[in-house]
Every structure is written in C-alpha cells, then in structure tokens.
mmCIF file of C-alpha atoms in Angstrom:
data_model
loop_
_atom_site.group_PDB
_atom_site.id
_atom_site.type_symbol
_atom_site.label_atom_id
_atom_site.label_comp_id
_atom_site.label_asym_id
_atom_site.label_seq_id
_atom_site.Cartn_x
_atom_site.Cartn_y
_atom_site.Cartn_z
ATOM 1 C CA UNK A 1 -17.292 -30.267 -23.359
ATOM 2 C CA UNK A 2 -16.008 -33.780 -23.263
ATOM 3 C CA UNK A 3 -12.645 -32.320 -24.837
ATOM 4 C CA UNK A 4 -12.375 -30.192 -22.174
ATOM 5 C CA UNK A 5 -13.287 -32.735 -19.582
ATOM 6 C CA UNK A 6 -10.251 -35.349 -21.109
ATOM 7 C CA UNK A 7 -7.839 -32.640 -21.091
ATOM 8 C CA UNK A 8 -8.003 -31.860 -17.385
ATOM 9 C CA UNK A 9 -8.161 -35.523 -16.441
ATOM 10 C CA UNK A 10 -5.178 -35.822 -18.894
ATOM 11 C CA UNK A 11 -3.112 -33.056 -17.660
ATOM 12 C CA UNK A 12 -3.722 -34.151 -13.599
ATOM 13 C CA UNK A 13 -2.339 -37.777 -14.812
ATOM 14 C CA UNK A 14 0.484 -36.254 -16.206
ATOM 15 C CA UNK A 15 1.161 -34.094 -13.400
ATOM 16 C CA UNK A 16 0.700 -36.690 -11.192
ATOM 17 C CA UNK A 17 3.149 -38.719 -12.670
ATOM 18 C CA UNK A 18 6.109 -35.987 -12.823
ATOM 19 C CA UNK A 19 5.022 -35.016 -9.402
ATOM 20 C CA UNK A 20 5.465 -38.973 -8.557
ATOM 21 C CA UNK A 21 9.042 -39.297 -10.755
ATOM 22 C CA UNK A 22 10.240 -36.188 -9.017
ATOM 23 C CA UNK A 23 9.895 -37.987 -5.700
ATOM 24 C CA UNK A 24 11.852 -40.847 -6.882
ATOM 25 C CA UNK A 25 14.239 -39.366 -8.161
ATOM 26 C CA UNK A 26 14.874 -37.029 -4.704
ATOM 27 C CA UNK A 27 14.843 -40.573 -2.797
ATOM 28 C CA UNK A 28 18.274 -40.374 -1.313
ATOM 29 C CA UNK A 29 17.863 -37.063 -0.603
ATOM 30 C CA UNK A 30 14.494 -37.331 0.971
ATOM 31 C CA UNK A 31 16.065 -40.294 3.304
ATOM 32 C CA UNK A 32 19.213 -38.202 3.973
ATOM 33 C CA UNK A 33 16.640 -35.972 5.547
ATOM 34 C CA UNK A 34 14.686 -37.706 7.021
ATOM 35 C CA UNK A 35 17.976 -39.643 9.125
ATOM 36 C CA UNK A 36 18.712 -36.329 10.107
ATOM 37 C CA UNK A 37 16.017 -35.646 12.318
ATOM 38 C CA UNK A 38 15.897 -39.771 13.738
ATOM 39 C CA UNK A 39 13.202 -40.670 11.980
ATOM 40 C CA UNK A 40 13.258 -43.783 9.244
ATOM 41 C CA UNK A 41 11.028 -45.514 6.931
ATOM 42 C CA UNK A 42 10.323 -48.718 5.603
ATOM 43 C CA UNK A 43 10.765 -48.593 2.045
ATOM 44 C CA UNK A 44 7.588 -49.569 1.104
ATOM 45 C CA UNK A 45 5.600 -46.784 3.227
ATOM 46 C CA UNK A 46 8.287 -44.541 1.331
ATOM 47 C CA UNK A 47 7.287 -45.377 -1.673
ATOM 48 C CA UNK A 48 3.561 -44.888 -0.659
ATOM 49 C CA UNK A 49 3.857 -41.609 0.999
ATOM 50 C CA UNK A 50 5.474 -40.306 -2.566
ATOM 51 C CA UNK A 51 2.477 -41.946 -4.780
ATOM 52 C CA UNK A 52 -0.037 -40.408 -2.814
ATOM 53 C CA UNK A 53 1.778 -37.099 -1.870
ATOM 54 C CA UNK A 54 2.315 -36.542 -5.757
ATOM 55 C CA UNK A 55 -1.390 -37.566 -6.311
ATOM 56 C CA UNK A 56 -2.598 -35.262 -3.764
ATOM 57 C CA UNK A 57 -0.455 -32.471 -4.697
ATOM 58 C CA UNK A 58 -1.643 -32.595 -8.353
ATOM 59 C CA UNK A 59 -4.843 -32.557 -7.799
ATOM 60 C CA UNK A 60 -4.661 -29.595 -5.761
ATOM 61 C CA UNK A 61 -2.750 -27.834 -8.544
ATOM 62 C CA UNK A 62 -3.696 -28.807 -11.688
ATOM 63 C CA UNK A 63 -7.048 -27.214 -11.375
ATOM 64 C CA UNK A 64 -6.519 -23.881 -10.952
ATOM 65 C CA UNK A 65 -3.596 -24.112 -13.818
ATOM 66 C CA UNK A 66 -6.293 -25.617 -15.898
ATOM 67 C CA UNK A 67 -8.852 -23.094 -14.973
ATOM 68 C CA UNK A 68 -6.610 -20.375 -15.842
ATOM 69 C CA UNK A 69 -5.448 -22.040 -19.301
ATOM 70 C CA UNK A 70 -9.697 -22.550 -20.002
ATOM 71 C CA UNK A 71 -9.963 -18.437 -19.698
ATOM 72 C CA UNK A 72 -8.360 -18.261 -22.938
ATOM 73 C CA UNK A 73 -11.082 -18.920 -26.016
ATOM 74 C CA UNK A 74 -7.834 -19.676 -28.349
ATOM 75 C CA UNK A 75 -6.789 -22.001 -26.108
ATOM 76 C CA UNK A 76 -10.460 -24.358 -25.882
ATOM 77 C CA UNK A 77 -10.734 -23.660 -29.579
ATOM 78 C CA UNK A 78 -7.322 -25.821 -29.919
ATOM 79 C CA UNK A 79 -8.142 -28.128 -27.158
ATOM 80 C CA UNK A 80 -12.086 -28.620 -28.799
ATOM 81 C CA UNK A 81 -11.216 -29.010 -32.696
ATOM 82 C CA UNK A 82 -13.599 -29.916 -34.867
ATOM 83 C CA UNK A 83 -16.665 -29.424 -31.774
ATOM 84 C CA UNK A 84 -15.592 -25.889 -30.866
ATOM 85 C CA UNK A 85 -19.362 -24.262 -31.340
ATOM 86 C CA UNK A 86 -18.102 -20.808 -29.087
ATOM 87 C CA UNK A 87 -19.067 -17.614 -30.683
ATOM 88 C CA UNK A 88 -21.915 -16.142 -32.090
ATOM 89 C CA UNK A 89 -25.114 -17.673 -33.818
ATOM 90 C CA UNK A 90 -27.423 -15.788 -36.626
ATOM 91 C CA UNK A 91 -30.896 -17.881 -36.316
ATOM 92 C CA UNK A 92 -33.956 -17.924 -38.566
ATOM 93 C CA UNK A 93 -36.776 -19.719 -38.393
ATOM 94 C CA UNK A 94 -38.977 -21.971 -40.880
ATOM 95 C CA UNK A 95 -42.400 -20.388 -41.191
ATOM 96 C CA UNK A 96 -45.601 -21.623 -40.620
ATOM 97 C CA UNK A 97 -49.288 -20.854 -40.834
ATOM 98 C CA UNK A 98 -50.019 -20.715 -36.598
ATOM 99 C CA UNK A 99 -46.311 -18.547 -36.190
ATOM 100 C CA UNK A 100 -47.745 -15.130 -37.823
ATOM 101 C CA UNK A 101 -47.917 -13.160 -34.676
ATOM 102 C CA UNK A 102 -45.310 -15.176 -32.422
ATOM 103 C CA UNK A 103 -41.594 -13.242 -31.244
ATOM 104 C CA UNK A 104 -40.036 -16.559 -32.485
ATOM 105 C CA UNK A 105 -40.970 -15.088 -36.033
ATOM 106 C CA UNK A 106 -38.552 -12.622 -35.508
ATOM 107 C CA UNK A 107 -34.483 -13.071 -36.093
ATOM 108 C CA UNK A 108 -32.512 -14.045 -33.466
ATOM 109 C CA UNK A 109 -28.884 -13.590 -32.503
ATOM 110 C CA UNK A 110 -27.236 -15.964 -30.439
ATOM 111 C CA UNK A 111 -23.757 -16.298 -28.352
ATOM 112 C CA UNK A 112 -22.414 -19.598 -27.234
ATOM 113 C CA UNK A 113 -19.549 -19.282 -24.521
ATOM 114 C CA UNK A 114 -17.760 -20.990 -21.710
ATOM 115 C CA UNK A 115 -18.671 -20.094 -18.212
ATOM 116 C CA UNK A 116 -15.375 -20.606 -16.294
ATOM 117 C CA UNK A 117 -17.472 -20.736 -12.820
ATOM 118 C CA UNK A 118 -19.615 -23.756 -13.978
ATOM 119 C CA UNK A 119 -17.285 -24.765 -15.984
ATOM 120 C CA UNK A 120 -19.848 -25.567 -18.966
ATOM 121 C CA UNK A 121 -20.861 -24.070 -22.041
ATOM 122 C CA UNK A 122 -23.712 -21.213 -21.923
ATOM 123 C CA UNK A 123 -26.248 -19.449 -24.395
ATOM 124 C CA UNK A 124 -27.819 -16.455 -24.424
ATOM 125 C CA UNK A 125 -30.449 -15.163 -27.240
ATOM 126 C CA UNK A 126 -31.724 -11.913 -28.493
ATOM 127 C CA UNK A 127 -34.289 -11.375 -30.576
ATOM 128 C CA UNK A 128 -35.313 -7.805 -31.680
ATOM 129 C CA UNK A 129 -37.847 -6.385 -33.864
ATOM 130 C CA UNK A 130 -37.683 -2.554 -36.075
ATOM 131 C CA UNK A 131 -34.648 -2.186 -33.166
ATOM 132 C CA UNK A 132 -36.732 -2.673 -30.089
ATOM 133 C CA UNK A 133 -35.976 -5.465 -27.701
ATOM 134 C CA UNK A 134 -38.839 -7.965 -27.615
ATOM 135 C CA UNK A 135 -36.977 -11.421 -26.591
ATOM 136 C CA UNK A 136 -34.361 -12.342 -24.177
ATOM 137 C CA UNK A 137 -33.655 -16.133 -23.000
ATOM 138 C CA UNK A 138 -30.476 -17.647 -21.133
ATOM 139 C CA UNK A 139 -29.252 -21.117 -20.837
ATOM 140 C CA UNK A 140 -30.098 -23.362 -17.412
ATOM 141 C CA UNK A 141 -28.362 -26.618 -18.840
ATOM 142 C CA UNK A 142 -27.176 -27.323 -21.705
ATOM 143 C CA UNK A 143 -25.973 -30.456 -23.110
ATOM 144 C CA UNK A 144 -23.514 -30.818 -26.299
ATOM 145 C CA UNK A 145 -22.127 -34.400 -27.670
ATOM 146 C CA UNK A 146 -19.862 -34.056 -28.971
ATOM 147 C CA UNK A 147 -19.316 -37.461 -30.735
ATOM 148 C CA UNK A 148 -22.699 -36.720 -33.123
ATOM 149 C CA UNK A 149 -22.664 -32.825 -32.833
ATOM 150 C CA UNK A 150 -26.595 -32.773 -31.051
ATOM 151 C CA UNK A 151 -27.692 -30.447 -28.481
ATOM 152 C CA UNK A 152 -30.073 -30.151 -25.907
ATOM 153 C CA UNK A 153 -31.154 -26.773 -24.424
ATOM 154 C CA UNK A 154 -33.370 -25.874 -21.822
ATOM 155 C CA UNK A 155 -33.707 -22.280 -20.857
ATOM 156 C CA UNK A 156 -35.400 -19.261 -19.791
ATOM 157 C CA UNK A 157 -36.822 -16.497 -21.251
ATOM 158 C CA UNK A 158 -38.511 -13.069 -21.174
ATOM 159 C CA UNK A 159 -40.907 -12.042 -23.335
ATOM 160 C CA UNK A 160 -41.455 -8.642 -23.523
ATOM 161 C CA UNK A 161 -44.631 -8.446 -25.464
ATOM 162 C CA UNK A 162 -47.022 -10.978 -23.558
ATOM 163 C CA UNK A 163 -45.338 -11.399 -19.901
ATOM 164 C CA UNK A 164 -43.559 -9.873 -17.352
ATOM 165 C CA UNK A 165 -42.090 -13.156 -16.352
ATOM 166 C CA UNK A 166 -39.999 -15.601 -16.765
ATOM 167 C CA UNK A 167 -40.916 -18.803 -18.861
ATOM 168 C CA UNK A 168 -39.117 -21.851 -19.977
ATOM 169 C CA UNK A 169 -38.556 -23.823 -23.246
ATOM 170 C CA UNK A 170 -36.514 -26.353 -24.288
ATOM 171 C CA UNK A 171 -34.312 -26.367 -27.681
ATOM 172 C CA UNK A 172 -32.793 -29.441 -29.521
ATOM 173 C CA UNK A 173 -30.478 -29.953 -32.403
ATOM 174 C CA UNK A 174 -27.377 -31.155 -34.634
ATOM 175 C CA UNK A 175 -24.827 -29.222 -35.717
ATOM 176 C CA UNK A 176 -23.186 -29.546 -39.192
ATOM 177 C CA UNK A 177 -19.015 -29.037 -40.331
ATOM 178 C CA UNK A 178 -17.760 -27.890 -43.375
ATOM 179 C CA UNK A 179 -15.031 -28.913 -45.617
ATOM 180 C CA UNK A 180 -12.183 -27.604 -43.022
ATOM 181 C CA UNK A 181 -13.837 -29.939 -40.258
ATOM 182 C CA UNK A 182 -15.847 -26.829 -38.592
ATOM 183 C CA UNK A 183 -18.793 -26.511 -37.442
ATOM 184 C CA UNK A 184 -20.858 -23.668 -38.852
ATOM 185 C CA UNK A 185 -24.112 -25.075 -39.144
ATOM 186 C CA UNK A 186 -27.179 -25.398 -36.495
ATOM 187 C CA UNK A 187 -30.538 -27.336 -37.858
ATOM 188 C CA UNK A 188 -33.116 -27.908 -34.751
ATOM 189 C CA UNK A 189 -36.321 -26.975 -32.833
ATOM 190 C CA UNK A 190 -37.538 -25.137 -29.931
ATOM 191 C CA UNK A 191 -40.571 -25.786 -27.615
ATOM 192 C CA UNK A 192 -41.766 -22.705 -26.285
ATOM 193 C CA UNK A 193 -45.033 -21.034 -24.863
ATOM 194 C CA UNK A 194 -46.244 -18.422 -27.531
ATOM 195 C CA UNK A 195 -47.476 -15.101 -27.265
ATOM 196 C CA UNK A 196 -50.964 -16.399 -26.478
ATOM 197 C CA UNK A 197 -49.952 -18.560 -23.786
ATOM 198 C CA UNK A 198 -50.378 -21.452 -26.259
ATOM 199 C CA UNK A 199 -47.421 -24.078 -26.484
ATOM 200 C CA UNK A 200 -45.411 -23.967 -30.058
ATOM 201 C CA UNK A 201 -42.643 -25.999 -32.176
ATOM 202 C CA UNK A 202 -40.554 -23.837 -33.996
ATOM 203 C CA UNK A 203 -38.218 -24.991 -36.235
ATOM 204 C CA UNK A 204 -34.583 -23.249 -36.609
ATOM 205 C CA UNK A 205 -31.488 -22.743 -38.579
ATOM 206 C CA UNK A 206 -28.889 -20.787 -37.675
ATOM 207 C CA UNK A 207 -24.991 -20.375 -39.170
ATOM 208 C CA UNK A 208 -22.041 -18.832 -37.246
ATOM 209 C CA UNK A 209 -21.077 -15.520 -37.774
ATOM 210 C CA UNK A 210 -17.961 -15.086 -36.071
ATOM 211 C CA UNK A 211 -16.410 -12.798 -38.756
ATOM 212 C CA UNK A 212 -19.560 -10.640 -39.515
ATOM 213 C CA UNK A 213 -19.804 -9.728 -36.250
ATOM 214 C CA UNK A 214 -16.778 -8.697 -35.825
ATOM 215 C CA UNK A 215 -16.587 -6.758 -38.922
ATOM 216 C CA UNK A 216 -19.802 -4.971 -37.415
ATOM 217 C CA UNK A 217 -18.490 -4.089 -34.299
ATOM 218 C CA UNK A 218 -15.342 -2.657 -35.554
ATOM 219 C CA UNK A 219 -17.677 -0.323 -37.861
ATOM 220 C CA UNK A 220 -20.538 0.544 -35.199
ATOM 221 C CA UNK A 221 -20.278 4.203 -33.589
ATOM 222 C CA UNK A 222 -23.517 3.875 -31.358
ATOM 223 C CA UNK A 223 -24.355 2.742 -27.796
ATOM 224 C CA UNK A 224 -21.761 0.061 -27.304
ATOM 225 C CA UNK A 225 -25.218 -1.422 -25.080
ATOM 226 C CA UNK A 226 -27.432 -1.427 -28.848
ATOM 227 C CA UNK A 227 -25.346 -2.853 -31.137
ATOM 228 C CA UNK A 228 -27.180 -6.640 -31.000
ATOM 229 C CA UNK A 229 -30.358 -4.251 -31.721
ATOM 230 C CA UNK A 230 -28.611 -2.180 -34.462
ATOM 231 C CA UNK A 231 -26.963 -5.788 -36.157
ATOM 232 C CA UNK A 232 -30.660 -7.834 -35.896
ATOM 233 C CA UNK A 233 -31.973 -4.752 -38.138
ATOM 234 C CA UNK A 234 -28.933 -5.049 -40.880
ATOM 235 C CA UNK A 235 -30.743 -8.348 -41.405
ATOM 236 C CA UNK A 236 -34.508 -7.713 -41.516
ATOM 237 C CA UNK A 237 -36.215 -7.976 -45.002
#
C-alpha cells in the first residue's frame, strides 16, 4: 500500500500549497478586512497565520476526499500500477507425503481487497470440498512490499473438520508480473496447525482470476450465498 500511502501524502502537499497560494493571493483583501474591524498585523505573523491555516485546513480535508476517492477499486488500480494484487486468488497446493488427510489439500479461493476503515489491504480464504464448507481464514495483518512484490500474512482460521475454534497461521510469499507489468502470479508457503493438531508447511501457488470469476457469476442461477462452493467444485479433479 505504499502507493496509496504517497498519494495521500502527495495530494495533502498539494492541497496545502493551493490552500497556502490562495491566501496570498487574498492578502489585500484579507488586510482590508481585517482594518475594518481595528485590528492589524505584522506582516510576518500574516504570513504565518496563512502557512499554518492552509496546513491545518488541508489536513482536515484532504482525508476524507482521499478516503472517498480510495472507495473506488478503478481508482487504487490506477493509483497502484504494476502492485495492484485486489481481486480474487485461485490457490493450489504442492503435494506431499504427510498432507494426505489435511484441509490445506483441498483448493482454495481467495479475495484480496482494501478495507477503507483500516485503510489496508485484507484477505479472506475459502476452501471447500465435494461443495461443503470445510475452511474459512481472514487476514489480522498483512504486509505487501511493494518494491520486491513479497508478502507476509498472518491470519485466522476455522476449521471445520477438527475444531470449533479459531487458530492462527502465518503465510509468506512473492508475487510474479507478466508481460503487461501485472501481477498474476502468487508462489509461497503457509504455516498452519493440521487436522491432527500437528504443525505443517504447505507450499502454494495461486494465479488471479479476475475474469473467470466474473464470467461465473454472471452464469450462476443458485444461492447468491454458494457460489464460492459451487466455483471450488468447477475445479476439482
């Protein structure tokens, strides 16, 4: 989110600075004023009181005009470029001899998005089996740089099959770009208690399937609260 981060500090300076120029330029006027009522300035506390009144006032504003222009996904995909990772995830996992009868052998479908209240970037991840919910988790920090495309996750989840509560794991991982400079590509692992209780590395791969979804949900006539469920099964083997 370091994009995201630059463009607010960016777009207070700038605000700041019209605020500031907007000031100057009202001088006379402001003075006129201010003669009116008997009351008179040294120029140099004028010129203070309009620095920090335009810094003031653009702090105050700028944020909620940059919260509302954050709402819009179009508008962080143009502000992140090449590190916009929003949308939705299809994951698979490499498979090993000790991961037979573990949830994380299962497919998974992931959504990446931008929580406007914390202003940072949240995943949630389903994981189904024959249609039947077995695997829920949810994002409690996560960390994306953006300069080498690596992530750190650590999160919560539900397992339906083994516990009826909450655990925690912890997910790491690069993402890769293609030829058009976007990123489509997840390569990484997760560290997770398994079904028994006992602690696993899983490795993962994942790609972004924006468009498929889509396509999918503009085709799908059941509950509008099943489709992950009905999706996950268009890709079991």
């Amino acid at each position: 989110m370091e994009r995201i981060k630059k463009f607010r500090e960016k777009f207070i300076f700038i605000l700041t600075s019209l605020l500031i120029t907007l000031g100057l330029m009202c001088k006379d006027r402001i003075e006129i004023l201010l003669k009116s009522h008997s009351f008179e300035l040294r120029q140099e506390f004028f010129y203070l009181i309009i620095v920090v009144s335009g810094a003031v006032l653009a702090e105050i504003g700028a944020h909620p005009v940059v919260d509302l222009i954050l709402k819009s996904k179009r508008m962080r995909k143009l502000i992140a470029g090449s590190t916009f990772i929003e949308g939705f995830w299809f994951y698979t996992h490499k498979k090993t001899d000790n991961d037979q009868d573990s949830v994380f052998a299962n497919n998974a479908l992931a959504e990446m998005s931008y929580n406007p209240a914390s202003k940072k970037l949240e995943m949630s991840v389903y994981r189904s089996a024959k249609g039947v919910a077995i695997f829920n988790s949810n994002s409690k920090t996560l960390n994306f740089d953006e300069t080498d495309k690596s992530y750190l996750n650590h999160f919560t989840y539900f397992n339906h099959n083994y516990t009826s509560e909450l655990d925690h794991g912890f997910a790491i991982g690069s993402y890769t770009a293609n030829e058009n400079n976007e990123i489509y590509r997840f390569q990484g692992s997760i560290y997770v208690t398994g079904d028994k209780g006992k602690r696993m590395v899983i490795f993962q791969q994942g790609n972004k399937i924006d468009d498929e979804i889509k396509q999918f949900k503009a085709s799908y006539k059941g509950p509008i609260s099943n489709w992950r469920e009905e999706f996950l099964k268009t890709k079991e083997v």
